[in-house]
XYZ file of C-alpha atoms in Angstrom:
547
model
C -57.111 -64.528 30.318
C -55.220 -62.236 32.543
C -57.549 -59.437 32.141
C -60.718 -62.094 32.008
C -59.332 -63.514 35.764
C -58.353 -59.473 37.219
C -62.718 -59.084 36.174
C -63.765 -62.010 38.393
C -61.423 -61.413 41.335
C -62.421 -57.945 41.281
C -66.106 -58.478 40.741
C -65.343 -61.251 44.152
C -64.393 -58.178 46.344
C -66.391 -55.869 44.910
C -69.795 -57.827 45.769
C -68.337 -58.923 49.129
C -66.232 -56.137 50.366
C -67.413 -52.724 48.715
C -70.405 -52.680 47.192
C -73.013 -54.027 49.519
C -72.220 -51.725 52.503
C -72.850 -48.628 50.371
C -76.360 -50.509 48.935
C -77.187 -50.556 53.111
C -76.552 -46.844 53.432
C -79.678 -46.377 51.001
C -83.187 -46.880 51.082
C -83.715 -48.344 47.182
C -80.778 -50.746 47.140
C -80.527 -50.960 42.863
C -80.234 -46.934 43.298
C -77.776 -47.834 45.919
C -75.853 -49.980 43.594
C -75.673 -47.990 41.132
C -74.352 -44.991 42.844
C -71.675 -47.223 44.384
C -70.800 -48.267 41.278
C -70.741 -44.690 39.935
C -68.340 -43.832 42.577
C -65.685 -46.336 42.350
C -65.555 -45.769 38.705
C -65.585 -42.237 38.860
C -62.233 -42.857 41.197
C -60.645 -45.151 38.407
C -61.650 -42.543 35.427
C -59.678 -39.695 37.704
C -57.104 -41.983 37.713
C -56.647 -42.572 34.409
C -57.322 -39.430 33.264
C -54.315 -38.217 35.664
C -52.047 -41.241 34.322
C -52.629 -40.685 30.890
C -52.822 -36.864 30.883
C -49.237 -37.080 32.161
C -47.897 -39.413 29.709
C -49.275 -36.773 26.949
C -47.093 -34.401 29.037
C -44.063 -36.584 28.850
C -44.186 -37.247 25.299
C -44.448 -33.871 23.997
C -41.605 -33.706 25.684
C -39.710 -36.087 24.722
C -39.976 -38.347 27.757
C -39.015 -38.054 30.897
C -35.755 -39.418 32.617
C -36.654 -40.288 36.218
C -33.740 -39.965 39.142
C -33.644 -40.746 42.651
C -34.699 -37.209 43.788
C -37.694 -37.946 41.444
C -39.473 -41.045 42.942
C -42.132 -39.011 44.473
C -45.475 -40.167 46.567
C -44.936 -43.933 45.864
C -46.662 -45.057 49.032
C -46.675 -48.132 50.799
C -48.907 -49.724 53.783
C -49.380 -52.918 55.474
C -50.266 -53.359 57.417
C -48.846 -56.557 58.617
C -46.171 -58.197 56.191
C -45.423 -54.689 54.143
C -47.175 -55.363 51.657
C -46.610 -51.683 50.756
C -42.671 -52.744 50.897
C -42.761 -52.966 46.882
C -43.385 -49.046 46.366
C -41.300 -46.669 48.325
C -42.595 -42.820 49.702
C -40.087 -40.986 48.550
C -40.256 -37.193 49.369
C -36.469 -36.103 49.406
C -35.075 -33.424 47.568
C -38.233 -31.453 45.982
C -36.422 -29.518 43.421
C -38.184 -27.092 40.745
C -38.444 -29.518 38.155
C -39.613 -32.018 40.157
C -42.247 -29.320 41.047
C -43.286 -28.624 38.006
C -43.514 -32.170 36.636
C -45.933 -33.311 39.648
C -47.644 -29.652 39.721
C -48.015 -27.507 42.727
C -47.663 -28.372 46.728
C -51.069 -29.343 48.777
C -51.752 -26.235 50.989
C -52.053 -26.510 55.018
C -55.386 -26.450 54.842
C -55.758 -29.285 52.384
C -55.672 -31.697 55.841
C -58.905 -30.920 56.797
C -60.931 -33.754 54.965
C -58.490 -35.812 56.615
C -59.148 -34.649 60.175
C -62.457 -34.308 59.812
C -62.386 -38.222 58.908
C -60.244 -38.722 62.129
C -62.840 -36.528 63.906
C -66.003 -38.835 62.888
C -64.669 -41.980 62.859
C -64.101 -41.181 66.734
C -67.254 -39.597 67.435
C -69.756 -41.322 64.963
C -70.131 -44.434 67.040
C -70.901 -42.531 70.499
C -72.814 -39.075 69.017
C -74.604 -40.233 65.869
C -74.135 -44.133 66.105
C -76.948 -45.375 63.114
C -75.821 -42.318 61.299
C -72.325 -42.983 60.907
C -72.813 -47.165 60.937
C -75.485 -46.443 57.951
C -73.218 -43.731 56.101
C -70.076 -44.237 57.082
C -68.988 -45.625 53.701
C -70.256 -43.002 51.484
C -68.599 -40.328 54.033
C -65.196 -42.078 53.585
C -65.615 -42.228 49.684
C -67.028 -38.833 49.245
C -63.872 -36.927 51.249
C -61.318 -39.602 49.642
C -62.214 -38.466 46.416
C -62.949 -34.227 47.234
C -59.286 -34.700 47.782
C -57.824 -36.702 44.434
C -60.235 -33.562 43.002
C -58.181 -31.346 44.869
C -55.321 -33.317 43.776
C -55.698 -33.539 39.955
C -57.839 -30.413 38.968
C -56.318 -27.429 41.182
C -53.242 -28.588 41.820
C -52.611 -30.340 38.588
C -51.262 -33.289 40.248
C -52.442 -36.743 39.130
C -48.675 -38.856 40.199
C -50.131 -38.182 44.084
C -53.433 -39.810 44.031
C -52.245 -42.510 41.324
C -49.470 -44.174 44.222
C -52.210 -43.471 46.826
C -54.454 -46.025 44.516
C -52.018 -48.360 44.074
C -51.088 -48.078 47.691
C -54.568 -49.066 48.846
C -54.764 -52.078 46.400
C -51.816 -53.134 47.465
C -52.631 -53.079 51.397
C -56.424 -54.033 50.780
C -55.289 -57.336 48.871
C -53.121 -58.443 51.353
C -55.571 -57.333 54.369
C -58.260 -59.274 52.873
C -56.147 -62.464 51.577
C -55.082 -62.806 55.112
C -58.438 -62.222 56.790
C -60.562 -64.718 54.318
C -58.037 -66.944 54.265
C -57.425 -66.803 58.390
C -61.129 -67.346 58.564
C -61.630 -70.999 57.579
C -58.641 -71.914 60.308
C -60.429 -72.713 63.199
C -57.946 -73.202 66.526
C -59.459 -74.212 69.711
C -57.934 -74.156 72.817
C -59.330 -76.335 75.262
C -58.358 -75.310 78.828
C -59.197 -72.886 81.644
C -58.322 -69.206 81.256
C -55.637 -68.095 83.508
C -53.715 -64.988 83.718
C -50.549 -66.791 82.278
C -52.008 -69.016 79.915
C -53.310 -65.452 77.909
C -49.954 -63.958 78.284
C -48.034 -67.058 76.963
C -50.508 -66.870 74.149
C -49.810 -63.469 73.685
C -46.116 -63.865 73.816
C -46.421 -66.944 71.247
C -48.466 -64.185 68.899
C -45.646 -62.022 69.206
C -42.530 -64.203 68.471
C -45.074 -65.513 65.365
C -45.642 -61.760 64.180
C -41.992 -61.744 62.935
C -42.538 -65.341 60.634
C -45.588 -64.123 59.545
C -46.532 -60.721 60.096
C -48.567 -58.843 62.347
C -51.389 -58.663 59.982
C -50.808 -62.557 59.495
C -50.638 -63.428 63.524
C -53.868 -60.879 64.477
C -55.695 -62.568 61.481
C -54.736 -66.140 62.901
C -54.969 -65.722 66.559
C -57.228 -63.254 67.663
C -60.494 -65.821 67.181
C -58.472 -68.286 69.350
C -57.943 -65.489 71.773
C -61.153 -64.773 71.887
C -62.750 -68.291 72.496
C -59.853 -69.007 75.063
C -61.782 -66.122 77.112
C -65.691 -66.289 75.962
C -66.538 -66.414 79.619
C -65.038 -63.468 80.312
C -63.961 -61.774 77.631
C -63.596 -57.816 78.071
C -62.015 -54.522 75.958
C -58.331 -54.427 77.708
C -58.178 -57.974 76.729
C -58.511 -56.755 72.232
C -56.360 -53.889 73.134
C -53.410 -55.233 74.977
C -53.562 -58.223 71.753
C -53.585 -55.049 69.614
C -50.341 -53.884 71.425
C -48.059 -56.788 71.611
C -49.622 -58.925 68.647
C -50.913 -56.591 66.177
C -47.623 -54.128 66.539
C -44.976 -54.085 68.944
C -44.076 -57.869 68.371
C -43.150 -57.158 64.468
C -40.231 -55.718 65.694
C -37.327 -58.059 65.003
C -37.677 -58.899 61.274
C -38.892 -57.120 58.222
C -40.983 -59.087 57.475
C -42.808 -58.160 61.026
C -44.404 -55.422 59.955
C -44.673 -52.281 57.000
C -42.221 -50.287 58.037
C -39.406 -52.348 58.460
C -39.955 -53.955 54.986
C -39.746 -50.882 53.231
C -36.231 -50.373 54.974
C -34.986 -54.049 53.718
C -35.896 -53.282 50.328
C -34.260 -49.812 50.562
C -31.022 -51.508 51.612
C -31.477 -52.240 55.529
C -29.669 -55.761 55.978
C -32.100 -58.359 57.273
C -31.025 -59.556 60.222
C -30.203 -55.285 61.270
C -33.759 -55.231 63.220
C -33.205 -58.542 65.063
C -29.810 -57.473 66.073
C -30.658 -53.811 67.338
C -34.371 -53.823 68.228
C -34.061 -57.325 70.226
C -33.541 -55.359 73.794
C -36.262 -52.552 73.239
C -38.726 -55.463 71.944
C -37.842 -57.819 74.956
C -38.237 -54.454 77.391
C -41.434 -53.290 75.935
C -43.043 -57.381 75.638
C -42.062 -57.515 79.355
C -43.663 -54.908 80.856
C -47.129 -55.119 78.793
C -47.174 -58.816 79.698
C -47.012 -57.535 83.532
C -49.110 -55.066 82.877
C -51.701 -57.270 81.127
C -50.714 -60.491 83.928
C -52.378 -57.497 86.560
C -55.254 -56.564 84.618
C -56.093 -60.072 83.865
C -55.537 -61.687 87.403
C -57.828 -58.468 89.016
C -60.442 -59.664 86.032
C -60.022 -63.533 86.601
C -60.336 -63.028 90.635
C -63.640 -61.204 89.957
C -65.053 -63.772 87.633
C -64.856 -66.755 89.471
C -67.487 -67.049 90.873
C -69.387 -67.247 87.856
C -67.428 -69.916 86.498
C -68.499 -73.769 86.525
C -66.606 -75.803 88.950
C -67.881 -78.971 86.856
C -65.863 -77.409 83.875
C -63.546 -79.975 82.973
C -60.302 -79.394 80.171
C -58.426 -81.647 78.147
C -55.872 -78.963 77.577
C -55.533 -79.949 74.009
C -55.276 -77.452 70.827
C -57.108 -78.913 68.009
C -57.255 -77.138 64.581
C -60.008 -77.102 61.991
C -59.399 -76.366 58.250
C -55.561 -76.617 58.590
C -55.699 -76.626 54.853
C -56.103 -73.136 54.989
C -52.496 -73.052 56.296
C -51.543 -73.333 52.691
C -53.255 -70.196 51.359
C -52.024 -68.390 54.131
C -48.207 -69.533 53.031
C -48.873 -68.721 49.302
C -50.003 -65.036 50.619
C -47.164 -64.621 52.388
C -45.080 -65.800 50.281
C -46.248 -63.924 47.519
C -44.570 -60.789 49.413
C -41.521 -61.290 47.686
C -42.607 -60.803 44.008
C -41.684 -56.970 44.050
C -40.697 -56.255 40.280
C -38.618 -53.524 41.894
C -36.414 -56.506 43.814
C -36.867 -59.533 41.211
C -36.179 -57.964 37.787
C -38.294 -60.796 35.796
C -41.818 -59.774 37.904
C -44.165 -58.395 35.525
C -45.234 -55.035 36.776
C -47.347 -51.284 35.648
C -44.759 -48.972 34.703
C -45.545 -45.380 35.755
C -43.921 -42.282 35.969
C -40.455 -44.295 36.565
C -41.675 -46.598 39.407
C -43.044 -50.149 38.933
C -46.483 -51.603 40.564
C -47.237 -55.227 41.150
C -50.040 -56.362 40.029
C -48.773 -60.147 39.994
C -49.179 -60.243 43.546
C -52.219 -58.692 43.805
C -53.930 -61.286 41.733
C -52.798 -63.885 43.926
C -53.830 -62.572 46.976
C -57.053 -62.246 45.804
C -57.316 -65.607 43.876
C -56.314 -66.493 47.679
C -59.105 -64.911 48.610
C -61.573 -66.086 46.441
C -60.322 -69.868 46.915
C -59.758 -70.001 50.252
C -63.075 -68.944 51.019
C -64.464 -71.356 48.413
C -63.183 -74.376 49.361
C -62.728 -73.613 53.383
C -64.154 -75.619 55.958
C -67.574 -74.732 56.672
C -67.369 -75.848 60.402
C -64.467 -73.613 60.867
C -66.817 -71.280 58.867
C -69.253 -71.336 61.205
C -66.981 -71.921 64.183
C -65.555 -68.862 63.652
C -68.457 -66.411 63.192
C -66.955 -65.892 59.733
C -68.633 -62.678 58.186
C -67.689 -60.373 55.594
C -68.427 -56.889 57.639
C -65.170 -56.539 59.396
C -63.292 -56.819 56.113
C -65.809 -53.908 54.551
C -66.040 -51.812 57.396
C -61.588 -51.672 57.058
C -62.182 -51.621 53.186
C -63.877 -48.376 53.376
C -62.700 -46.995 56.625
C -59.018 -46.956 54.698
C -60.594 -45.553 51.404
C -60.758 -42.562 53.433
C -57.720 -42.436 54.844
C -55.727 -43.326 52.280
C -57.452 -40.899 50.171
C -57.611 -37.797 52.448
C -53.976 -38.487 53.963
C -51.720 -37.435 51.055
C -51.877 -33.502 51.846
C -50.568 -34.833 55.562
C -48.042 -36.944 54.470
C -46.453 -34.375 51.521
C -46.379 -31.634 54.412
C -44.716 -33.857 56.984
C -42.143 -35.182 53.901
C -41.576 -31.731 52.778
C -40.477 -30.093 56.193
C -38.685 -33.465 57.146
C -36.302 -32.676 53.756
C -36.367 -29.446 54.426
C -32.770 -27.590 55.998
C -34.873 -26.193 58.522
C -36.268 -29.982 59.168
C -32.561 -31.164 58.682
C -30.942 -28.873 61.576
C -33.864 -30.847 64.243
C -32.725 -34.255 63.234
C -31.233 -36.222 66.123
C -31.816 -39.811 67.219
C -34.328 -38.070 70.140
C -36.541 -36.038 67.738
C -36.492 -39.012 64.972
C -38.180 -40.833 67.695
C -41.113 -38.909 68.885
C -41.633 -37.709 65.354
C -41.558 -40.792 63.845
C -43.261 -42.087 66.820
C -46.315 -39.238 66.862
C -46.543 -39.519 63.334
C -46.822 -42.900 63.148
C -49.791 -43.527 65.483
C -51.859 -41.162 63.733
C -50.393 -41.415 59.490
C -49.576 -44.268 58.167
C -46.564 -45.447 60.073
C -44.769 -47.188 56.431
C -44.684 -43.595 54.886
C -43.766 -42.147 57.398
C -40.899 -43.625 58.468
C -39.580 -43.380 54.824
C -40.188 -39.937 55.362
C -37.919 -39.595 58.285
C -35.463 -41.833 56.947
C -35.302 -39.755 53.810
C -34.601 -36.902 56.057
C -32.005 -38.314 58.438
C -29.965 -39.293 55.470
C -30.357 -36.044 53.423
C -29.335 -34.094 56.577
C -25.746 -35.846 56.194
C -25.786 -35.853 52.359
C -27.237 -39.384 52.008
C -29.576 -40.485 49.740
C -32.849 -42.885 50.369
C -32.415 -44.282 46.259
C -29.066 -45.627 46.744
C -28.741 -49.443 48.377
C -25.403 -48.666 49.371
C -25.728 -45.223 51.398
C -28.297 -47.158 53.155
C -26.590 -50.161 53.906
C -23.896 -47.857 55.153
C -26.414 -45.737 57.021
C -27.444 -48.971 58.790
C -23.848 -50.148 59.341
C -22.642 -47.613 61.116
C -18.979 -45.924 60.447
C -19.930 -43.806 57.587
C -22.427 -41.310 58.875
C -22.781 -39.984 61.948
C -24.644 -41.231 64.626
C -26.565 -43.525 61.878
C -27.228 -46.844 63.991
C -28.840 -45.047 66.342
C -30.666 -42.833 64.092
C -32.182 -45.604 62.529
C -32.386 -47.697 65.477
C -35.334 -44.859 66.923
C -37.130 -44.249 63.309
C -37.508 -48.521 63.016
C -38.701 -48.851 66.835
C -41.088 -45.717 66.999
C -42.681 -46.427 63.714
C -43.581 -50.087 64.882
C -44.077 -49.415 68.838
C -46.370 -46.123 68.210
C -47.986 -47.919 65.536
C -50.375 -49.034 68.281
C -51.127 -45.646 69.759
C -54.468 -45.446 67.612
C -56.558 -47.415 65.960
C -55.361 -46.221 62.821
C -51.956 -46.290 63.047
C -51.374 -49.731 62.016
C -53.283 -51.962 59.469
C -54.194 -55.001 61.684
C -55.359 -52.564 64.725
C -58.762 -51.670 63.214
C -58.834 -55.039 61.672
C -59.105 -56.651 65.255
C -61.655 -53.981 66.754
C -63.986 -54.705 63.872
C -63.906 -58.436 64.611
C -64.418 -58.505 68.259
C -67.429 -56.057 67.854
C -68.446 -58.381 65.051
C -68.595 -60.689 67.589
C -69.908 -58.528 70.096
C -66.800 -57.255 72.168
C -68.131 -53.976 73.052
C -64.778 -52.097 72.609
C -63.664 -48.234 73.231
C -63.786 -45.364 70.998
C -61.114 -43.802 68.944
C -60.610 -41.448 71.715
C -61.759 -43.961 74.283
C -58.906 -46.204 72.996
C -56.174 -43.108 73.063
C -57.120 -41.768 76.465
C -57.937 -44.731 78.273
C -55.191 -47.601 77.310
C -53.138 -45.575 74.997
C -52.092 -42.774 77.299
C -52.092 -44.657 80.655
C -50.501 -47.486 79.598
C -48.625 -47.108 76.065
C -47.544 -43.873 76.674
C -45.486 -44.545 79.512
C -43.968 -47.545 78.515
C -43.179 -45.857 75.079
C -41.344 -42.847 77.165
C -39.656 -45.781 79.363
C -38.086 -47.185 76.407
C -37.202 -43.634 74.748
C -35.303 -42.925 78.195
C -33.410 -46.295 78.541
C -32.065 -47.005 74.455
C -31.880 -43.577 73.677
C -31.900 -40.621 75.937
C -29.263 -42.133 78.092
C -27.084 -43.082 75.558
């Protein structure tokens, strides 16, 4: 039954999510099928192969005992309520054996499938636009999986490429759970809008970020957003959502957003973030609400004359499909079945660590029955489509795939004593912060976490180091050390499109519904650098280089 239900789920997203966009890229679409079929299996065989390969390995040998210095690549993403919370990156202490049991290290120039993903998905859509919108699936596959070749052939490493799987299943089920599921809720907002009726609303998506997630609050409010402004709708107003909705407001609870998950379930006490990120989150909300109030007001004065002085409002908020409300709940929810947290959880044993799979079936029986049963006038009121949930599906194949090289690099200098000697609460920040906006920003602030508490003898597998690295009195300079990985990994998690899992999420739906919105670069060098940037060194200066 379990495997018969797994089949159908999977064959749900598979029709919907994967498969057709690769039968587009294709003249003869059963060819097209087929290779796309051909491809994702070839992925799962390479897997396996890896997986089972390894357990040979360990048998011959007599088994393998696994310690905290051995919990490896076991990625996690989210981008929104951490999913990826249930499987840590751990990358401290790379001793011989654990060398030799996980084969060799990925060399420096192992990143370039990754950059060279970076490098199209920001210039496909303004140099070779119907190329890259006709391809860009098969060119996300084909690198992804160059590099798990890479991976598992030359370097003999299958445990990399196997948490890199289960970290995309993990982050794809919840992505798309909370996407379908946010689809057949349909909120209209019927008044005018004004400069501070879009910021309250943006505030409002902020303080909901942290009860829900930031993957949760874009996925439930950006539509509303949207129609609140139809008449004069424009890019700064998806990017400045992107900034306070989508990242910086997910800064007070872990269950706000990826990162700070993973540090709860590492040993981080719960209430930590609200207590020490509550100033930085207030400072940084204010000032991109008066940056946005400016941009808005300057938009607003230049659009009135176009508007309809027989426009009347009611000023009501009336909701379609509120039954939806109920899948959204049972997704998020459903965050909390981590078999490493709640011993009775089912869960894949591998290589010492444990994978849900539990909770990925229910996200995607969420999925499946949201969409089902939703509301088709909320449906339709919404512009509901599938090709914003595809276009992240693939996008993050890549990335995902071609990222591990990166991410082992980064973990293995941040370990490292010559790594060590750099770490301060200053340099946590921008690294994290740098690293974030362009990697994943859950791995790598386990990373740098890793790393702050090696540098003082600390380790990431104990609860109670960590709890006392978050309390304060035991190692030195730890609240504050913490304090600058937690905010930079959620603040720069904004800085690209990439950085965070809701921020491409959004850009695909508004130019779904024709938003036409900036490049990758455009997005960096035009709101990113003039407005982020600043406001991120602002903050740096005022909670940490002054104290």
């Amino acid at each position: 039954m379990v495997v018969f239900s797994a089949f159908t789920l999977s064959s749900f997203f598979l029709k919907n999510v994967l498969t057709v966009p690769i039968a587009k890229s294709f003249k003869k679409g059963k060819k097209s099928i087929l290779v796309s079929k051909i491809v994702f299996l070839v992925v799962l065989i390479i897997s396996s192969f890896g997986h089972f390969s390894h357990a040979e390995t360990n048998r011959q040998q007599g088994g393998h005992k696994v310690g905290a210095d051995d919990t490896g690549l076991a990625m996690v993403k989210n981008s929104s309520i951490a999913i990826e919370g249930q499987v840590s990156l751990e990358q401290n202490h790379h001793s011989e054996e654990v060398q030799e049991e996980h084969g060799q290290h990925a060399a420096v120039w192992s990143v370039i499938p990754f950059v060279l993903l970076l490098l199209m998905i920001a210039t496909g859509p303004l140099f070779y636009e119907h190329f890259w919108h006709k391809n860009y699936p098969v060119v996300a596959v084909a690198l992804a999986t160059l590099v798990v070749f890479y991976y598992i052939i030359l370097l003999q490493n299958a445990h990399a490429p196997v948490h890199a799987l289960a970290e995309y299943v993990q982050f794809i089920a919840l992505l798309a759970s909370l996407y379908i599921a946010s689809g057949g809720i349909m909120i209209n907002v019927d008044r005018k809008a004004t400069p501070a009726a879009n910021v309250i609303l943006l505030i409002i998506g902020a303080v909901i970020s942290n009860l829900i997630g930031t993957t949760g609050a874009s996925m439930l409010l950006i539509r509303p957003f949207i129609r609140l402004n139809r008449d004069k709708i424009k890019a700064y107003h998806i990017v400045f959502f992107v900034f306070i909705v989508s990242n910086i407001g997910g800064s007070l609870t872990p269950i706000g957003d990826p990162p700070l998950f993973l540090g709860f379930l590492k040993g981080i006490p719960f209430f930590w973030t609200l207590t020490h990120n509550i100033l930085p989150w207030i400072f940084a909300l204010a000032l991109l609400s008066f940056v946005f109030y400016l941009f808005d007001r300057k938009n607003n004065r230049e659009s009135q004359s176009s508007d309809d002085p027989t426009n009347t409002y009611s000023g009501k908020i009336s909701i379609t499909g509120a039954k939806n409300f109920l899948w959204l709940a049972i997704v998020i929810g459903s965050v909390f079945l981590d078999p490493n947290v709640i011993e009775w959880v089912p869960a894949i044993h591998y290589d010492g660590q444990k994978f849900s799979f539990v909770r990925e079936m229910i996200m995607l029986s969420v999925a499946f029955l949201s969409y089902k049963f939703a509301s088709n006038k909320a449906i339709q009121g919404n512009e509901f489509s599938f090709e914003p949930i595809r276009e992240v599906a693939f996008i993050f194949i890549g990335i995902f795939g071609t990222m591990m090289p990166a991410l082992e690099l980064v973990g293995n200098f941040a370990a490292s004593p010559e790594g060590a000697k750099l770490i301060n609460h200053n340099t946590l920040y921008w690294g994290t912060g740098i690293l974030s906006g362009f990697l994943d920003n859950a791995p790598t602030y386990i990373n740098f976490l890793t790393a702050a508490l090696a540098s003082q003898g600390g380790e990431i597998g104990q609860i109670a180091q960590v709890t006392q690295f978050a309390e304060g009195g035991v190692f030195e300079n730890s609240v504050i050390n913490l304090k600058a990985i937690s905010i930079a990994a959620v603040f720069f998690g904004a800085f690209t499109y990439i950085g965070n899992g809701p921020n491409f999420m959004v850009k695909s739906i508004a130019e779904q519904i024709g938003i036409r919105m900036p490049s990758f670069f455009g997005y960096i060098i035009r709101y990113s650098l003039v407005i982020l940037m600043p406001l991120l060194f602002l903050v740096w200066l005022v909670f940490f280089a002054l104290q």
